[in-house]
Amino acid sequence: MLATLPFLQTTNFPAINRNTLNTLQVSLGYMCNQQCLHCHVNAGPNRTEMMTLDICEQILTYLRATPSIKCLDITGGAPELNLHFRYLVKSVRQIGLHVIDRCNLTILSELGQEDLAHFLTEQQVEIVASLPCYLEENVDKQRGKGVFQKSIAGLQQLNAAGYGQKDSGLILNLVFNPQGPDLPASQTILEADYKKFLEENYGIIFNQLYTLCNMPIQRFGSMLISKGQFNNYIQLLRNAHCNDNLDNVMCRNLISVDWQGYVYDCDFNQLLGLPLYLDTSTQRHISELTNVNLEGNPIIVAEHCYACTAGQGSSCGGALS
Ligand code: SF4
Ligand code: SF4
């Protein structure tokens, strides 16, 4: 696959290796009730790819056999649309692991999801939710008309269920990404702005804001190419590369599993078709990895990796430095 992707063929990105695996990130499929401009998985209402129950069982088998993993990080599409989402969450909580749901907020007002907030509360699931701006116009421009108001309603529903409330133990984190080909502003400053604006205007509270850098791949990458901004954006990322961020890029401690059970160093590599390297570059399936120690394994890197190390750095847990 590497050879067929021209911008991935050569890179000066430094070689990195895996540390202890502590997180399994799983994509339950690409179906989503939204169709955002920056979506790096091209998700949308017409996508039909969905993780089956059989693959969910294989994930559970792997988790039971891998005690270093403390967290299952569930993503999509809108992961809640997968029929086996609740079964997977409940089973993983029974094993005693922390669960993160990457929730788009508008899913909470979809038909059939009326009890979703209650379910997430009951299972003590951490929610990481995208809200790329606190201004309606910007959110609707990036994520679709009406998304901002539905997101606000979703956040209010989660707050009412206890999320973000002091001492509730129910964590609600928000995610910011820039509207265009720019680096995110300081996470600390933006978080303070978000907290002030959302509380004053909508009575909304949350725990932390994560700032993420847009990945120059899939829908966002195509948009850059169509506007003639792709090369400049890659150059911006390269110029802002910070070596200190290399120690904490998420692929050091996480593997990403696609809806069919194939394994990658991160979900960006998943979308680029760059499989986890284990002796050969043959695609590896989660069912083959039980009892395989990945520590020290080389991570497959390419030009897009600069989006993780530019400026303050970027990971599924926000800024790195
Ligand atoms: S909500 Fe998330 S998964 Fe769905 S289209 Fe938007 S970015 Fe993609
Ligand atoms: S894009 Fe993936 S492989 Fe590259 S540095 Fe980021 S997390 Fe690691």
Short mmCIF file of C-alpha atoms and ligand atoms in Angstrom, two decimals:
data_model
loop_
_atom_site.label_atom_id
_atom_site.label_comp_id
_atom_site.label_asym_id
_atom_site.label_seq_id
_atom_site.Cartn_x
_atom_site.Cartn_y
_atom_site.Cartn_z
CA MET A 1 0.00 0.00 0.00
CA LEU A 2 2.88 2.37 0.80
CA ALA A 3 4.06 2.38 -2.81
CA THR A 4 0.66 3.48 -4.15
CA LEU A 5 0.45 6.64 -2.04
CA PRO A 6 2.77 9.26 -3.59
CA PHE A 7 2.92 11.70 -0.67
CA LEU A 8 3.74 8.84 1.69
CA GLN A 9 6.68 7.46 -0.27
CA THR A 10 9.46 9.49 1.30
CA THR A 11 9.53 11.21 4.63
CA ASN A 12 12.07 12.70 6.98
CA PHE A 13 9.76 12.12 9.92
CA PRO A 14 11.89 10.56 12.69
CA ALA A 15 11.70 6.81 13.30
CA ILE A 16 9.70 5.93 16.43
CA ASN A 17 8.93 2.71 18.30
CA ARG A 18 6.15 1.45 20.51
CA ASN A 19 6.09 1.69 24.29
CA THR A 20 3.72 -0.27 26.55
CA LEU A 21 0.29 -0.71 25.02
CA ASN A 22 -2.36 0.80 27.30
CA THR A 23 -5.22 1.75 24.96
CA LEU A 24 -7.16 -0.07 22.29
CA GLN A 25 -8.94 2.25 19.90
CA VAL A 26 -11.72 0.62 17.93
CA SER A 27 -13.72 1.97 15.01
CA LEU A 28 -17.20 0.46 15.02
CA GLY A 29 -17.83 1.56 11.42
CA TYR A 30 -18.26 4.58 9.18
CA MET A 31 -21.98 5.22 9.44
CA CYS A 32 -22.72 8.64 10.93
CA ASN A 33 -25.74 10.92 11.20
CA GLN A 34 -23.43 13.80 10.18
CA GLN A 35 -21.16 14.45 7.22
CA CYS A 36 -18.56 16.96 8.42
CA LEU A 37 -16.15 18.72 6.06
CA HIS A 38 -13.04 17.85 8.07
CA CYS A 39 -14.02 14.21 8.73
CA HIS A 40 -10.90 12.08 8.37
CA VAL A 41 -12.90 8.86 7.89
CA ASN A 42 -15.35 10.18 5.26
CA ALA A 43 -18.20 9.06 7.49
CA GLY A 44 -21.82 9.76 6.64
CA PRO A 45 -25.39 8.44 6.66
CA ASN A 46 -24.86 6.31 3.53
CA ARG A 47 -21.82 4.39 4.76
CA THR A 48 -22.69 0.78 5.55
CA GLU A 49 -19.42 -0.53 7.03
CA MET A 50 -20.16 -1.83 10.56
CA MET A 51 -18.22 -4.02 13.00
CA THR A 52 -19.99 -7.37 13.43
CA LEU A 53 -20.74 -9.13 16.72
CA ASP A 54 -18.13 -11.73 15.85
CA ILE A 55 -15.38 -9.08 15.61
CA CYS A 56 -16.62 -7.47 18.86
CA GLU A 57 -16.15 -10.88 20.54
CA GLN A 58 -12.60 -11.06 19.16
CA ILE A 59 -11.92 -7.61 20.59
CA LEU A 60 -13.15 -8.80 23.99
CA THR A 61 -10.95 -11.90 23.80
CA TYR A 62 -7.93 -9.70 23.05
CA LEU A 63 -8.71 -7.31 25.91
CA ARG A 64 -9.10 -10.17 28.41
CA ALA A 65 -5.71 -11.54 27.36
CA THR A 66 -3.88 -8.17 27.44
CA PRO A 67 -3.73 -6.83 31.00
CA SER A 68 -1.58 -3.81 30.05
CA ILE A 69 -4.63 -2.31 28.30
CA LYS A 70 -6.59 -0.08 30.64
CA CYS A 71 -8.84 1.73 28.20
CA LEU A 72 -11.10 1.01 25.23
CA ASP A 73 -11.51 4.12 23.09
CA ILE A 74 -14.54 3.71 20.80
CA THR A 75 -14.87 5.71 17.62
CA GLY A 76 -16.63 5.65 14.27
CA GLY A 77 -18.58 7.19 12.37
CA ALA A 78 -21.06 7.58 15.13
CA PRO A 79 -20.18 4.47 17.17
CA GLU A 80 -23.57 4.48 18.93
CA LEU A 81 -25.23 3.58 15.60
CA ASN A 82 -23.55 0.16 15.64
CA LEU A 83 -26.07 -2.42 16.91
CA HIS A 84 -23.44 -3.97 19.17
CA PHE A 85 -22.19 -0.72 20.75
CA ARG A 86 -24.01 -1.19 24.06
CA TYR A 87 -23.08 -4.87 24.32
CA LEU A 88 -19.41 -4.02 23.76
CA VAL A 89 -19.45 -1.19 26.30
CA LYS A 90 -21.14 -3.30 28.98
CA SER A 91 -18.78 -6.25 28.42
CA VAL A 92 -15.68 -4.05 28.57
CA ARG A 93 -16.88 -2.35 31.75
CA GLN A 94 -17.41 -5.81 33.26
CA ILE A 95 -13.75 -6.58 32.54
CA GLY A 96 -13.03 -3.44 34.56
CA LEU A 97 -11.64 -1.22 31.81
CA HIS A 98 -12.21 2.47 31.27
CA VAL A 99 -14.34 3.24 28.19
CA ILE A 100 -14.26 6.39 26.05
CA ASP A 101 -17.09 7.12 23.62
CA ARG A 102 -16.16 9.60 20.86
CA CYS A 103 -19.64 11.06 20.64
CA ASN A 104 -20.74 13.66 18.09
CA LEU A 105 -23.44 15.06 20.47
CA THR A 106 -26.16 15.27 17.76
CA ILE A 107 -26.57 11.49 18.04
CA LEU A 108 -28.24 12.09 21.41
CA SER A 109 -31.27 13.56 19.64
CA GLU A 110 -31.58 10.87 16.95
CA LEU A 111 -34.60 8.61 16.91
CA GLY A 112 -33.93 5.47 18.98
CA GLN A 113 -31.16 7.14 21.05
CA GLU A 114 -33.45 8.77 23.64
CA ASP A 115 -31.92 6.69 26.46
CA LEU A 116 -28.30 7.02 25.30
CA ALA A 117 -27.31 9.60 27.94
CA HIS A 118 -28.78 7.34 30.63
CA PHE A 119 -26.87 4.32 29.30
CA LEU A 120 -23.56 6.21 29.18
CA THR A 121 -24.11 7.51 32.72
CA GLU A 122 -24.95 4.07 34.04
CA GLN A 123 -21.80 2.57 32.48
CA GLN A 124 -19.62 5.54 33.63
CA VAL A 125 -18.39 6.04 30.07
CA GLU A 126 -16.10 9.01 29.45
CA ILE A 127 -17.37 11.19 26.61
CA VAL A 128 -15.11 12.99 24.17
CA ALA A 129 -17.23 15.21 21.96
CA SER A 130 -16.38 17.38 18.99
CA LEU A 131 -17.35 21.02 19.17
CA PRO A 132 -14.98 22.80 16.76
CA CYS A 133 -16.05 26.27 17.90
CA TYR A 134 -18.41 27.85 20.42
CA LEU A 135 -19.91 30.02 17.69
CA GLU A 136 -22.93 28.69 15.80
CA GLU A 137 -21.89 29.95 12.36
CA ASN A 138 -18.48 28.25 12.44
CA VAL A 139 -19.79 24.91 13.70
CA ASP A 140 -22.58 24.80 11.11
CA LYS A 141 -20.13 25.70 8.34
CA GLN A 142 -17.88 22.75 9.22
CA ARG A 143 -20.39 20.18 10.45
CA GLY A 144 -23.67 21.03 8.70
CA LYS A 145 -26.66 23.33 9.20
CA GLY A 146 -28.37 22.98 12.58
CA VAL A 147 -25.50 20.94 14.12
CA PHE A 148 -24.55 23.65 16.61
CA GLN A 149 -27.99 23.91 18.23
CA LYS A 150 -28.33 20.12 18.37
CA SER A 151 -24.85 19.88 19.92
CA ILE A 152 -25.80 22.43 22.57
CA ALA A 153 -28.96 20.43 23.33
CA GLY A 154 -26.80 17.28 23.58
CA LEU A 155 -24.40 18.95 26.00
CA GLN A 156 -27.27 20.22 28.15
CA GLN A 157 -28.69 16.69 28.22
CA LEU A 158 -25.32 15.30 29.33
CA ASN A 159 -24.91 17.98 32.01
CA ALA A 160 -28.39 17.16 33.31
CA ALA A 161 -27.37 13.49 33.53
CA GLY A 162 -24.34 14.49 35.64
CA TYR A 163 -21.62 14.79 32.98
CA GLY A 164 -19.02 17.48 33.66
CA GLN A 165 -20.46 18.07 37.16
CA LYS A 166 -17.99 18.33 40.01
CA ASP A 167 -17.43 15.00 41.85
CA SER A 168 -19.83 13.06 39.58
CA GLY A 169 -16.97 11.03 38.07
CA LEU A 170 -18.68 11.50 34.70
CA ILE A 171 -16.09 13.01 32.38
CA LEU A 172 -17.11 15.21 29.48
CA ASN A 173 -14.27 16.52 27.30
CA LEU A 174 -14.69 18.67 24.20
CA VAL A 175 -12.60 18.70 21.05
CA PHE A 176 -11.58 21.74 19.00
CA ASN A 177 -10.04 21.61 15.55
CA PRO A 178 -9.24 24.61 13.34
CA GLN A 179 -11.67 25.55 10.58
CA GLY A 180 -8.97 25.60 7.91
CA PRO A 181 -5.30 24.76 7.24
CA ASP A 182 -3.92 26.39 10.40
CA LEU A 183 -2.43 25.14 13.64
CA PRO A 184 -4.74 25.18 16.67
CA ALA A 185 -4.36 28.05 19.14
CA SER A 186 -3.12 27.37 22.69
CA GLN A 187 -5.21 24.64 24.33
CA THR A 188 -5.09 26.37 27.73
CA ILE A 189 -6.31 29.72 26.40
CA LEU A 190 -9.00 28.19 24.19
CA GLU A 191 -10.28 26.02 27.04
CA ALA A 192 -10.76 29.10 29.21
CA ASP A 193 -12.61 30.86 26.35
CA TYR A 194 -14.86 27.85 25.73
CA LYS A 195 -15.68 27.44 29.42
CA LYS A 196 -16.58 31.11 29.85
CA PHE A 197 -18.69 31.36 26.68
CA LEU A 198 -20.57 28.07 27.03
CA GLU A 199 -21.40 28.58 30.69
CA GLU A 200 -22.45 32.20 30.31
CA ASN A 201 -24.56 31.64 27.21
CA TYR A 202 -25.92 28.11 27.59
CA GLY A 203 -25.22 27.06 31.18
CA ILE A 204 -22.92 24.28 29.89
CA ILE A 205 -19.97 22.92 31.85
CA PHE A 206 -17.33 20.40 30.83
CA ASN A 207 -14.01 19.04 32.05
CA GLN A 208 -11.29 19.67 29.46
CA LEU A 209 -10.89 21.00 25.95
CA TYR A 210 -8.64 19.03 23.59
CA THR A 211 -7.20 20.92 20.64
CA LEU A 212 -6.46 18.79 17.58
CA CYS A 213 -4.62 19.55 14.38
CA ASN A 214 -6.48 18.66 11.17
CA MET A 215 -4.98 15.65 9.38
CA PRO A 216 -4.21 16.31 5.71
CA ILE A 217 -5.99 13.12 4.64
CA GLN A 218 -9.41 12.01 3.37
CA ARG A 219 -12.13 14.71 3.16
CA PHE A 220 -9.95 17.46 4.65
CA GLY A 221 -6.99 16.43 2.46
CA SER A 222 -9.20 16.49 -0.68
CA MET A 223 -10.49 19.92 0.26
CA LEU A 224 -6.90 21.19 0.57
CA ILE A 225 -5.99 19.70 -2.81
CA SER A 226 -9.04 21.25 -4.50
CA LYS A 227 -8.15 24.68 -3.08
CA GLY A 228 -4.44 24.34 -3.95
CA GLN A 229 -3.49 24.52 -0.24
CA PHE A 230 -2.22 20.97 0.32
CA ASN A 231 1.54 21.54 -0.11
CA ASN A 232 1.51 24.73 1.95
CA TYR A 233 -0.30 22.97 4.78
CA ILE A 234 2.22 20.08 4.81
CA GLN A 235 5.03 22.64 4.84
CA LEU A 236 3.37 24.50 7.73
CA LEU A 237 3.22 21.24 9.71
CA ARG A 238 6.83 20.35 8.89
CA ASN A 239 8.08 23.81 9.87
CA ALA A 240 6.28 23.61 13.21
CA HIS A 241 7.58 20.09 14.03
CA CYS A 242 8.66 19.79 17.67
CA ASN A 243 10.88 16.83 18.56
CA ASP A 244 9.72 16.81 22.20
CA ASN A 245 6.24 15.75 21.06
CA LEU A 246 7.64 12.49 19.68
CA ASP A 247 7.73 10.96 23.17
CA ASN A 248 3.98 11.31 23.59
CA VAL A 249 2.40 10.73 20.17
CA MET A 250 -0.55 8.45 20.72
CA CYS A 251 0.77 5.57 18.58
CA ARG A 252 3.41 4.90 21.28
CA ASN A 253 0.78 3.40 23.59
CA LEU A 254 -2.25 2.69 21.43
CA ILE A 255 -3.27 0.43 18.58
CA SER A 256 -6.21 1.10 16.31
CA VAL A 257 -8.59 -1.59 15.07
CA ASP A 258 -10.82 -1.07 12.05
CA TRP A 259 -14.42 -2.26 11.68
CA GLN A 260 -13.19 -5.56 10.19
CA GLY A 261 -10.71 -6.23 12.99
CA TYR A 262 -7.49 -5.23 11.17
CA VAL A 263 -4.85 -3.47 13.26
CA TYR A 264 -2.90 -0.21 12.68
CA ASP A 265 -0.56 2.06 14.66
CA CYS A 266 -3.29 4.74 14.83
CA ASP A 267 -6.60 5.56 13.15
CA PHE A 268 -4.91 7.90 10.66
CA ASN A 269 -2.71 5.05 9.44
CA GLN A 270 -5.86 2.96 9.35
CA LEU A 271 -7.49 5.41 6.96
CA LEU A 272 -4.37 5.53 4.82
CA GLY A 273 -4.21 1.73 4.65
CA LEU A 274 -0.83 1.55 6.45
CA PRO A 275 -1.00 -1.62 8.56
CA LEU A 276 0.79 -2.27 11.84
CA TYR A 277 4.25 -3.61 11.01
CA LEU A 278 5.03 -6.96 12.55
CA ASP A 279 7.95 -8.75 10.84
CA THR A 280 6.34 -8.02 7.47
CA SER A 281 3.90 -5.37 6.24
CA THR A 282 1.14 -7.96 5.80
CA GLN A 283 -2.16 -6.80 7.33
CA ARG A 284 -2.59 -8.10 10.88
CA HIS A 285 -5.89 -9.04 12.46
CA ILE A 286 -6.73 -8.55 16.14
CA SER A 287 -7.40 -12.30 16.42
CA GLU A 288 -3.70 -12.94 15.57
CA LEU A 289 -2.28 -10.60 18.19
CA THR A 290 -3.23 -12.32 21.43
CA ASN A 291 -0.07 -12.75 23.52
CA VAL A 292 2.08 -10.87 20.96
CA ASN A 293 4.27 -8.29 22.73
CA LEU A 294 4.32 -5.12 20.61
CA GLU A 295 6.71 -3.16 22.82
CA GLY A 296 9.66 -1.86 20.79
CA ASN A 297 7.86 -2.50 17.50
CA PRO A 298 8.60 0.12 14.81
CA ILE A 299 5.73 2.52 14.06
CA ILE A 300 4.87 3.21 10.43
CA VAL A 301 5.37 6.95 9.89
CA ALA A 302 4.87 9.26 6.90
CA GLU A 303 4.35 12.95 6.11
CA HIS A 304 0.92 13.12 7.79
CA CYS A 305 2.65 12.36 11.13
CA TYR A 306 3.82 15.99 11.26
CA ALA A 307 0.20 16.85 12.14
CA CYS A 308 0.80 15.04 15.46
CA THR A 309 4.06 16.81 16.29
CA ALA A 310 3.48 20.35 14.95
CA GLY A 311 3.41 23.14 17.54
CA GLN A 312 1.91 22.04 20.85
CA GLY A 313 1.31 18.58 19.34
CA SER A 314 -1.93 16.73 18.76
CA SER A 315 -3.35 13.40 19.86
CA CYS A 316 -6.70 11.83 20.69
CA GLY A 317 -6.13 13.33 24.16
CA GLY A 318 -5.44 16.84 22.85
CA ALA A 319 -2.19 18.84 22.93
CA LEU A 320 1.02 17.01 23.88
CA SER A 321 3.04 19.88 25.33
S1 SF4 B 1 -19.47 13.48 13.43
FE1 SF4 B 1 -17.38 12.69 13.42
S2 SF4 B 1 -17.51 10.73 12.33
FE2 SF4 B 1 -19.38 11.87 11.89
S3 SF4 B 1 -18.96 12.91 9.95
FE3 SF4 B 1 -18.47 14.33 11.62
S4 SF4 B 1 -16.29 14.05 12.02
FE4 SF4 B 1 -16.99 12.29 10.81
S1 SF4 B 2 -0.15 9.91 12.48
FE1 SF4 B 2 -0.31 8.07 13.70
S2 SF4 B 2 1.64 7.02 13.37
FE2 SF4 B 2 1.94 9.14 12.78
S3 SF4 B 2 2.72 10.14 14.64
FE3 SF4 B 2 0.51 10.42 14.58
S4 SF4 B 2 -0.28 8.78 15.82
FE4 SF4 B 2 1.81 8.23 15.26
#
